Tab-separated table of C-alpha atoms and ligand atoms in Angstrom:
chain	number	residue	atom	x	y	z
A	1	MET	CA	46.315	-9.283	28.967
A	2	HIS	CA	46.544	-8.203	32.583
A	3	PRO	CA	48.224	-11.013	34.592
A	4	LEU	CA	45.331	-11.087	37.073
A	5	ALA	CA	42.807	-11.424	34.241
A	6	GLN	CA	44.814	-14.385	32.952
A	7	ARG	CA	44.712	-15.982	36.391
A	8	VAL	CA	40.905	-15.653	36.459
A	9	LEU	CA	40.655	-17.287	33.025
A	10	ASP	CA	42.973	-20.070	34.199
A	11	GLY	CA	40.496	-20.802	36.984
A	12	ASP	CA	42.875	-19.624	39.691
A	13	LEU	CA	40.712	-19.187	42.793
A	14	ARG	CA	43.036	-16.823	44.632
A	15	GLY	CA	43.515	-14.728	41.522
A	16	ALA	CA	39.740	-14.432	41.133
A	17	ALA	CA	39.337	-13.496	44.795
A	18	ARG	CA	41.936	-10.772	44.377
A	19	VAL	CA	40.205	-9.303	41.364
A	20	MET	CA	36.916	-9.243	43.281
A	21	ARG	CA	38.567	-7.368	46.131
A	22	LEU	CA	39.922	-4.808	43.664
A	23	ILE	CA	36.403	-4.399	42.288
A	24	ASP	CA	34.986	-3.970	45.782
A	25	ASP	CA	37.497	-1.211	46.488
A	26	ARG	CA	37.040	0.253	43.001
A	27	ALA	CA	40.844	0.169	43.031
A	28	ALA	CA	42.895	1.695	40.241
A	29	GLY	CA	43.308	-0.695	37.330
A	30	HIS	CA	40.301	-2.879	38.036
A	31	VAL	CA	38.544	-1.616	34.919
A	32	GLU	CA	41.445	-2.776	32.750
A	33	ILE	CA	41.046	-6.276	34.147
A	34	LEU	CA	37.305	-6.197	33.451
A	35	LYS	CA	37.998	-5.130	29.880
A	36	ASP	CA	40.274	-8.135	29.418
A	37	LEU	CA	37.681	-10.466	30.931
A	38	PHE	CA	34.659	-9.211	29.026
A	39	PRO	CA	35.262	-11.180	25.798
A	40	HIS	CA	35.310	-14.346	27.916
A	41	CYS	CA	31.998	-13.588	29.647
A	42	GLY	CA	28.566	-14.754	28.554
A	43	ARG	CA	28.875	-18.454	29.161
A	44	ALA	CA	27.337	-18.497	32.634
A	45	GLN	CA	23.625	-18.492	33.332
A	46	LEU	CA	22.978	-15.501	35.605
A	47	ILE	CA	20.009	-15.838	37.943
A	48	GLY	CA	18.835	-12.903	40.073
A	49	VAL	CA	17.127	-13.740	43.365
A	50	THR	CA	15.424	-10.756	44.913
A	51	GLY	CA	12.369	-9.949	47.040
A	52	THR	CA	11.145	-9.081	50.493
A	53	PRO	CA	13.623	-9.124	53.402
A	54	GLY	CA	13.496	-12.468	55.170
A	55	ALA	CA	11.373	-14.130	52.466
A	56	GLY	CA	13.848	-16.994	52.287
A	57	LYS	CA	16.064	-15.927	49.403
A	58	SER	CA	19.267	-17.326	50.903
A	59	THR	CA	17.570	-20.571	51.877
A	60	LEU	CA	16.319	-20.834	48.318
A	61	CYS	CA	19.797	-20.066	46.942
A	62	ASP	CA	21.123	-22.876	49.098
A	63	ARG	CA	18.643	-25.245	47.403
A	64	LEU	CA	19.479	-23.931	43.955
A	65	ILE	CA	23.179	-24.450	44.618
A	66	ASP	CA	22.306	-28.050	45.516
A	67	HIS	CA	20.328	-28.519	42.339
A	68	TYR	CA	23.053	-27.192	40.042
A	69	ARG	CA	25.835	-28.973	41.901
A	70	LYS	CA	23.979	-32.268	41.353
A	71	GLN	CA	24.189	-31.498	37.630
A	72	GLY	CA	27.940	-31.154	38.068
A	73	LYS	CA	27.843	-27.416	37.486
A	74	LYS	CA	30.176	-24.898	39.026
A	75	VAL	CA	28.165	-22.303	40.950
A	76	GLY	CA	28.929	-18.711	41.904
A	77	VAL	CA	26.845	-16.671	44.341
A	78	VAL	CA	26.929	-12.896	44.754
A	79	CYS	CA	25.167	-11.655	47.888
A	80	VAL	CA	24.388	-7.963	47.786
A	81	ASP	CA	23.961	-6.378	51.180
A	82	PRO	CA	22.304	-2.974	51.067
A	83	THR	CA	22.371	-2.550	54.856
A	84	SER	CA	24.964	-0.553	56.672
A	85	PRO	CA	28.473	-1.986	56.456
A	86	PHE	CA	28.578	-1.663	60.243
A	87	THR	CA	25.714	-4.023	60.978
A	88	GLY	CA	26.547	-6.596	58.334
A	89	GLY	CA	23.374	-8.435	59.364
A	90	ALA	CA	22.138	-9.637	56.025
A	91	ILE	CA	25.489	-10.959	54.905
A	92	LEU	CA	25.824	-12.963	58.075
A	93	GLY	CA	22.405	-14.509	57.449
A	94	ASP	CA	23.254	-15.253	53.832
A	95	ARG	CA	26.466	-16.953	54.859
A	96	ILE	CA	24.791	-19.042	57.548
A	97	ARG	CA	22.067	-20.173	55.145
A	98	MET	CA	24.583	-21.389	52.587
A	99	GLN	CA	27.351	-22.555	54.879
A	100	ARG	CA	27.143	-26.231	53.982
A	101	HIS	CA	28.501	-25.320	50.560
A	102	PHE	CA	31.516	-23.452	51.870
A	103	LEU	CA	33.820	-26.430	51.723
A	104	ASP	CA	32.802	-27.287	48.173
A	105	ASP	CA	35.431	-25.785	45.905
A	106	SER	CA	33.002	-25.745	42.990
A	107	VAL	CA	30.893	-23.203	44.873
A	108	PHE	CA	32.144	-19.648	45.135
A	109	ILE	CA	30.199	-17.318	47.464
A	110	ARG	CA	31.045	-13.652	47.518
A	111	SER	CA	29.397	-10.728	49.320
A	112	VAL	CA	29.243	-7.178	48.055
A	113	ALA	CA	28.425	-4.437	50.555
A	114	THR	CA	27.085	-0.993	49.918
A	115	ARG	CA	29.759	1.609	49.458
A	116	GLY	CA	27.376	4.523	49.500
A	117	ALA	CA	28.720	5.672	46.159
A	118	LEU	CA	26.554	6.455	43.164
A	119	GLY	CA	25.425	3.169	41.718
A	120	GLY	CA	28.415	1.584	43.428
A	121	LEU	CA	26.589	-1.383	44.784
A	122	SER	CA	24.897	-2.565	41.641
A	123	ARG	CA	27.982	-1.993	39.577
A	124	SER	CA	30.222	-3.977	41.889
A	125	ALA	CA	27.705	-6.812	41.909
A	126	THR	CA	27.513	-6.868	38.125
A	127	ASP	CA	31.287	-6.789	37.837
A	128	VAL	CA	31.743	-9.554	40.405
A	129	ALA	CA	29.186	-11.676	38.519
A	130	ARG	CA	31.216	-11.132	35.343
A	131	VAL	CA	34.394	-12.284	37.071
A	132	LEU	CA	32.633	-15.437	38.269
A	133	ASP	CA	31.418	-15.999	34.713
A	134	ALA	CA	34.922	-15.608	33.251
A	135	TYR	CA	36.325	-17.751	36.072
A	136	GLY	CA	34.233	-20.625	34.746
A	137	CYS	CA	31.076	-20.729	36.837
A	138	ASP	CA	28.215	-22.307	34.902
A	139	VAL	CA	25.566	-20.637	37.032
A	140	VAL	CA	25.813	-17.396	39.005
A	141	LEU	CA	23.121	-16.543	41.562
A	142	ILE	CA	22.832	-12.884	42.542
A	143	GLU	CA	20.909	-12.332	45.788
A	144	THR	CA	19.623	-8.831	46.525
A	145	VAL	CA	17.027	-7.511	48.961
A	146	GLY	CA	13.984	-5.573	47.837
A	147	VAL	CA	13.192	-3.900	44.564
A	148	GLY	CA	14.936	-0.543	44.810
A	149	GLN	CA	16.982	1.037	42.070
A	150	ASP	CA	20.063	-0.994	42.929
A	151	GLU	CA	18.129	-4.213	42.605
A	152	LEU	CA	16.662	-3.094	39.305
A	153	ASP	CA	20.170	-2.503	38.041
A	154	VAL	CA	21.412	-5.829	39.302
A	155	THR	CA	18.552	-7.757	37.790
A	156	ARG	CA	19.205	-6.086	34.463
A	157	THR	CA	22.375	-8.145	34.464
A	158	ALA	CA	20.538	-11.405	35.140
A	159	HIS	CA	19.120	-13.672	32.476
A	160	THR	CA	16.320	-14.740	34.766
A	161	THR	CA	15.108	-12.922	37.862
A	162	LEU	CA	13.184	-14.634	40.647
A	163	VAL	CA	11.119	-12.453	42.969
A	164	VAL	CA	10.646	-14.219	46.291
A	165	VAL	CA	7.780	-13.213	48.575
A	166	PRO	CA	6.271	-14.747	51.724
A	167	PRO	CA	2.600	-15.734	52.060
A	168	GLY	CA	-0.108	-13.393	53.304
A	169	GLY	CA	0.150	-9.724	54.144
A	170	GLY	CA	1.361	-8.626	50.795
A	171	ASP	CA	2.156	-5.110	51.989
A	172	ASP	CA	5.596	-5.100	50.429
A	173	VAL	CA	4.214	-6.549	47.260
A	174	GLN	CA	1.465	-3.957	47.304
A	175	ALA	CA	3.895	-1.090	47.762
A	176	ASN	CA	6.221	-2.267	45.033
A	177	LYS	CA	3.745	-3.458	42.441
A	178	ALA	CA	5.223	-1.630	39.491
A	179	GLY	CA	8.821	-2.454	40.344
A	180	ILE	CA	8.062	-6.094	41.018
A	181	LEU	CA	6.185	-6.572	37.771
A	182	GLU	CA	8.990	-4.957	35.857
A	183	ILE	CA	11.697	-7.257	37.121
A	184	ALA	CA	10.044	-10.630	37.844
A	185	ASP	CA	10.537	-13.429	35.365
A	186	VAL	CA	9.339	-15.962	37.913
A	187	PHE	CA	7.452	-15.324	41.150
A	188	VAL	CA	8.213	-17.548	44.091
A	189	VAL	CA	5.833	-17.669	47.047
A	190	ASN	CA	8.167	-19.199	49.600
A	191	LYS	CA	7.259	-20.495	53.064
A	192	ALA	CA	4.271	-22.199	51.487
A	193	ASP	CA	4.031	-24.220	54.706
A	194	ARG	CA	2.553	-21.077	56.244
A	195	GLU	CA	-0.975	-19.783	55.975
A	196	GLY	CA	-1.900	-17.471	53.143
A	197	ALA	CA	0.306	-18.935	50.418
A	198	ASP	CA	-2.572	-19.643	48.042
A	199	ALA	CA	-4.002	-16.177	48.626
A	200	GLN	CA	-0.633	-14.680	47.787
A	201	VAL	CA	-0.438	-16.760	44.606
A	202	ARG	CA	-3.891	-15.535	43.546
A	203	HIS	CA	-2.957	-11.963	44.379
A	204	LEU	CA	0.192	-12.113	42.261
A	205	GLU	CA	-1.616	-13.816	39.400
A	206	SER	CA	-4.285	-11.145	39.291
A	207	MET	CA	-1.595	-8.484	39.450
A	208	ILE	CA	0.137	-10.054	36.448
A	209	ALA	CA	-3.128	-10.288	34.517
A	210	LEU	CA	-3.865	-6.648	35.302
A	211	GLY	CA	-0.390	-5.669	34.159
A	212	ARG	CA	-0.964	-7.421	30.839
A	213	GLU	CA	-4.286	-5.719	30.353
A	214	ILE	CA	-2.786	-2.319	31.032
A	215	LYS	CA	-0.021	-3.063	28.545
A	216	ALA	CA	-2.513	-4.173	25.944
A	217	GLY	CA	-4.472	-0.992	26.578
A	218	SER	CA	-7.666	-2.838	27.311
A	219	ILE	CA	-8.419	-1.574	30.796
A	220	LYS	CA	-11.924	-0.220	30.898
A	221	ARG	CA	-13.489	2.447	33.023
A	222	PRO	CA	-16.335	1.187	35.193
A	223	GLU	CA	-18.868	2.535	32.705
A	224	GLY	CA	-17.211	0.530	29.950
A	225	HIS	CA	-15.154	3.142	28.128
A	226	VAL	CA	-11.768	2.078	26.879
A	227	ILE	CA	-9.162	4.381	28.417
A	228	HIS	CA	-6.549	3.986	25.736
A	229	GLY	CA	-5.927	1.609	22.907
A	230	ALA	CA	-8.708	-0.068	21.007
A	231	VAL	CA	-8.614	-3.643	22.266
A	232	PRO	CA	-12.109	-4.212	23.640
A	233	GLU	CA	-11.606	-7.393	25.675
A	234	PRO	CA	-8.997	-8.098	28.348
A	235	ILE	CA	-6.202	-10.292	27.068
A	236	ALA	CA	-6.239	-13.479	29.085
A	237	ALA	CA	-3.219	-15.489	28.029
A	238	PRO	CA	0.196	-14.605	26.657
A	239	ASP	CA	-0.254	-16.096	23.212
A	240	ASP	CA	1.751	-13.345	21.557
A	241	GLY	CA	5.129	-14.898	22.285
A	242	SER	CA	5.825	-12.664	25.261
A	243	TRP	CA	6.811	-14.080	28.637
A	244	SER	CA	4.312	-14.100	31.460
A	245	PRO	CA	5.874	-14.791	34.855
A	246	PRO	CA	4.618	-18.018	36.425
A	247	VAL	CA	3.819	-17.987	40.158
A	248	LEU	CA	5.220	-20.962	42.017
A	249	LYS	CA	5.051	-22.106	45.610
A	250	THR	CA	8.101	-23.388	47.458
A	251	ILE	CA	9.073	-24.514	50.925
A	252	SER	CA	12.766	-23.782	50.646
A	253	ALA	CA	13.401	-24.932	54.165
A	254	LYS	CA	12.486	-28.467	52.999
A	255	GLY	CA	13.379	-28.150	49.334
A	256	GLU	CA	9.749	-28.602	48.250
A	257	GLY	CA	8.763	-27.005	44.970
A	258	VAL	CA	12.376	-26.395	44.025
A	259	PRO	CA	12.467	-28.873	41.085
A	260	ALA	CA	9.410	-27.181	39.541
A	261	LEU	CA	11.075	-23.817	40.051
A	262	CYS	CA	14.201	-25.041	38.285
A	263	ASP	CA	11.997	-26.210	35.394
A	264	ALA	CA	10.489	-22.723	35.173
A	265	ILE	CA	13.975	-21.193	35.124
A	266	GLU	CA	14.876	-23.505	32.237
A	267	GLN	CA	11.686	-22.600	30.371
A	268	HIS	CA	12.541	-18.949	30.741
A	269	ARG	CA	16.027	-19.643	29.512
A	270	ALA	CA	14.582	-21.320	26.426
A	271	TRP	CA	12.264	-18.339	25.875
A	272	LEU	CA	15.298	-16.046	25.895
A	273	GLY	CA	16.320	-17.786	22.678
A	274	THR	CA	13.097	-16.750	20.905
A	275	GLU	CA	12.727	-13.550	18.934
A	276	GLN	CA	11.065	-11.714	21.817
A	277	GLY	CA	13.631	-13.074	24.222
A	278	ARG	CA	16.443	-11.750	22.065
A	279	THR	CA	14.738	-8.369	21.905
A	280	ARG	CA	14.763	-8.292	25.667
A	281	ALA	CA	18.469	-9.201	25.767
A	282	ALA	CA	19.192	-6.349	23.392
A	283	ARG	CA	17.235	-3.972	25.634
A	284	GLN	CA	19.185	-5.196	28.660
A	285	ALA	CA	22.490	-4.609	26.877
A	286	HIS	CA	21.325	-1.127	25.965
A	287	ASP	CA	20.286	-0.355	29.562
A	288	GLN	CA	23.561	-1.718	30.886
A	289	LEU	CA	25.623	0.419	28.585
A	290	LEU	CA	23.568	3.453	29.488
A	291	ALA	CA	24.099	2.780	33.200
A	292	GLN	CA	27.827	2.356	32.660
A	293	PHE	CA	27.960	5.524	30.601
A	294	ARG	CA	26.046	7.470	33.253
A	295	ASP	CA	28.365	6.257	36.024
A	296	THR	CA	31.525	6.983	34.047
A	297	LEU	CA	30.281	10.416	33.110
A	298	ILE	CA	29.282	11.330	36.652
A	299	GLU	CA	32.542	10.020	38.080
A	300	GLU	CA	34.545	12.077	35.639
A	301	ALA	CA	32.433	15.141	36.273
A	302	LEU	CA	32.829	14.751	40.037
A	303	ASP	CA	36.592	14.368	39.609
A	304	THR	CA	36.828	17.420	37.408
A	305	LEU	CA	34.429	19.740	39.164
A	306	GLY	CA	34.995	18.561	42.737
A	307	PRO	CA	34.583	21.502	45.120
A	308	GLN	CA	32.657	23.538	42.557
A	309	ILE	CA	29.752	21.154	43.016
A	310	ASP	CA	29.759	21.759	46.768
A	311	GLU	CA	29.875	25.497	46.213
A	312	ALA	CA	27.005	25.332	43.743
A	313	ALA	CA	25.019	23.188	46.165
A	314	ALA	CA	25.574	25.748	48.938
A	315	SER	CA	24.391	28.518	46.623
A	316	VAL	CA	21.274	26.545	45.722
A	317	GLY	CA	20.684	25.867	49.415
A	318	ALA	CA	20.956	29.579	50.170
A	319	LYS	CA	18.599	30.294	47.258
A	320	LYS	CA	21.235	32.440	45.555
A	321	ILE	CA	20.791	30.440	42.390
A	322	ASP	CA	18.239	27.917	41.150
A	323	PRO	CA	19.327	24.281	40.610
A	324	TYR	CA	18.610	24.450	36.873
A	325	SER	CA	20.969	27.334	36.229
A	326	ALA	CA	23.534	25.874	38.628
A	327	SER	CA	23.537	22.550	36.718
A	328	GLU	CA	23.834	24.344	33.402
A	329	ALA	CA	26.801	26.351	34.694
A	330	LEU	CA	28.503	23.184	35.991
A	331	ILE	CA	27.989	21.393	32.694
A	332	GLY	CA	29.376	24.425	30.902
A	333	THR	CA	32.534	24.307	33.010
A	334	PHE	CA	32.860	20.549	32.538
A	335	ARG	CA	32.595	20.861	28.767
A	336	LYS	CA	35.293	23.521	28.627
A	337	ARG	CA	37.864	21.632	30.616
B	401	LIG	N1	8.575	-21.838	57.517
B	401	LIG	C1	9.510	-21.621	56.606
B	401	LIG	N2	10.585	-20.878	56.929
B	401	LIG	C2	11.520	-20.671	55.990
B	401	LIG	C3	11.401	-21.194	54.683
B	401	LIG	N3	12.457	-20.796	53.967
B	401	LIG	C4	13.223	-20.034	54.776
B	401	LIG	N4	12.666	-19.963	56.006
B	401	LIG	C5	13.193	-19.258	57.187
B	401	LIG	O1	13.061	-17.847	56.999
B	401	LIG	C6	14.122	-17.170	57.642
B	401	LIG	C7	14.793	-16.232	56.661
B	401	LIG	O2	15.409	-17.003	55.642
B	401	LIG	P1	16.557	-16.423	54.713
B	401	LIG	O3	16.838	-17.467	53.705
B	401	LIG	O4	17.696	-15.904	55.498
B	401	LIG	O5	15.784	-15.215	54.059
B	401	LIG	P2	16.389	-14.037	53.142
B	401	LIG	O6	15.286	-13.633	52.245
B	401	LIG	O7	17.657	-14.463	52.520
B	401	LIG	O8	16.679	-12.911	54.214
B	401	LIG	P3	17.523	-11.555	53.998
B	401	LIG	O9	18.703	-11.882	53.127
B	401	LIG	O10	17.913	-11.165	55.383
B	401	LIG	O11	16.564	-10.595	53.364
B	401	LIG	C8	15.062	-18.239	58.174
B	401	LIG	O12	14.800	-18.426	59.533
B	401	LIG	C9	14.678	-19.452	57.361
B	401	LIG	O13	14.947	-20.654	58.056
B	401	LIG	C10	10.250	-22.000	54.374
B	401	LIG	O14	10.054	-22.495	53.268
B	401	LIG	N5	9.335	-22.161	55.385
B	402	LIG	MG1	19.546	-13.525	52.502
């Protein structure tokens, strides 16, 4: 066992902080520590909190920390900042929103900034969440902005993912329909003290219903033809044991709606224990391994091929070779090494 891994397992705060810094820097040896920690992971409940910029995710996290601390639980928070490391804006906001918990030594808040590397952000966040899990946190909140690829990867780590959106407008929601539906276990319409909250709830609910109908293959053309599948009527309720994301309203600024949200998180947690829930966990594990495999493979290939990739790219740019043949040639070289 790596001595730093042992320190994490012993609940040594400074040891854990050091491991997280090594992860952030992708420093040599950090993978060995993660290997040692992995068998001790899986105890913590991982909750992803994502959604529109400024929707109130950090304010909501602050309330969730409160809730779990009142239950005597140890809480970890990973804030993922996809903005430029030079502005650091989002992290500052996250820290301000949760600052009253900074002196509580049962709350561990850690930020992960974009490194610009391939999948670097989501991987660091996942790894940091694992360290917090092994360190003994009962709950780990992972805050990310938006629903880009990084967020998809991060939420694949989470047991339950909350998608937080503000009332009205709905442009972001509109633009990200597919992504949002894929990742949301619970929808949270925050800032319900503002106009348009009920409209947003209705919009999300109809989106969810539509998503179910498409899945069931029961969407009809206007003239009544079934496009695919043979189910003639739209499926109204999830009575097949699958999970349908509830849409809840909160006013995080005042803590309103938060107890009901915590109930929904618990219900989802219970569902994860059902047959369908376990199927989903297996799919997540599969996706995670695939992502890890992809990253490891690409890293090794970049290490091995290095400048040859730049040369090939220049040739493709100059139209001396097509990208398909160039990739095949690179893979050929990589295989032979
Ligand atoms: N009116 C109202 N304002 C809120 C509510 N919750 C949060 N806010 C305010 O919304 C602003 C953004 O809140 P944050 O919690 O920082 O939002 P965020 O989603 O974490 O923001 P980013 O991390 O920058 O994407 C702050 O000024 C909050 O005080 C709410 O329920 N009602
Ligand atoms: Mg925030």
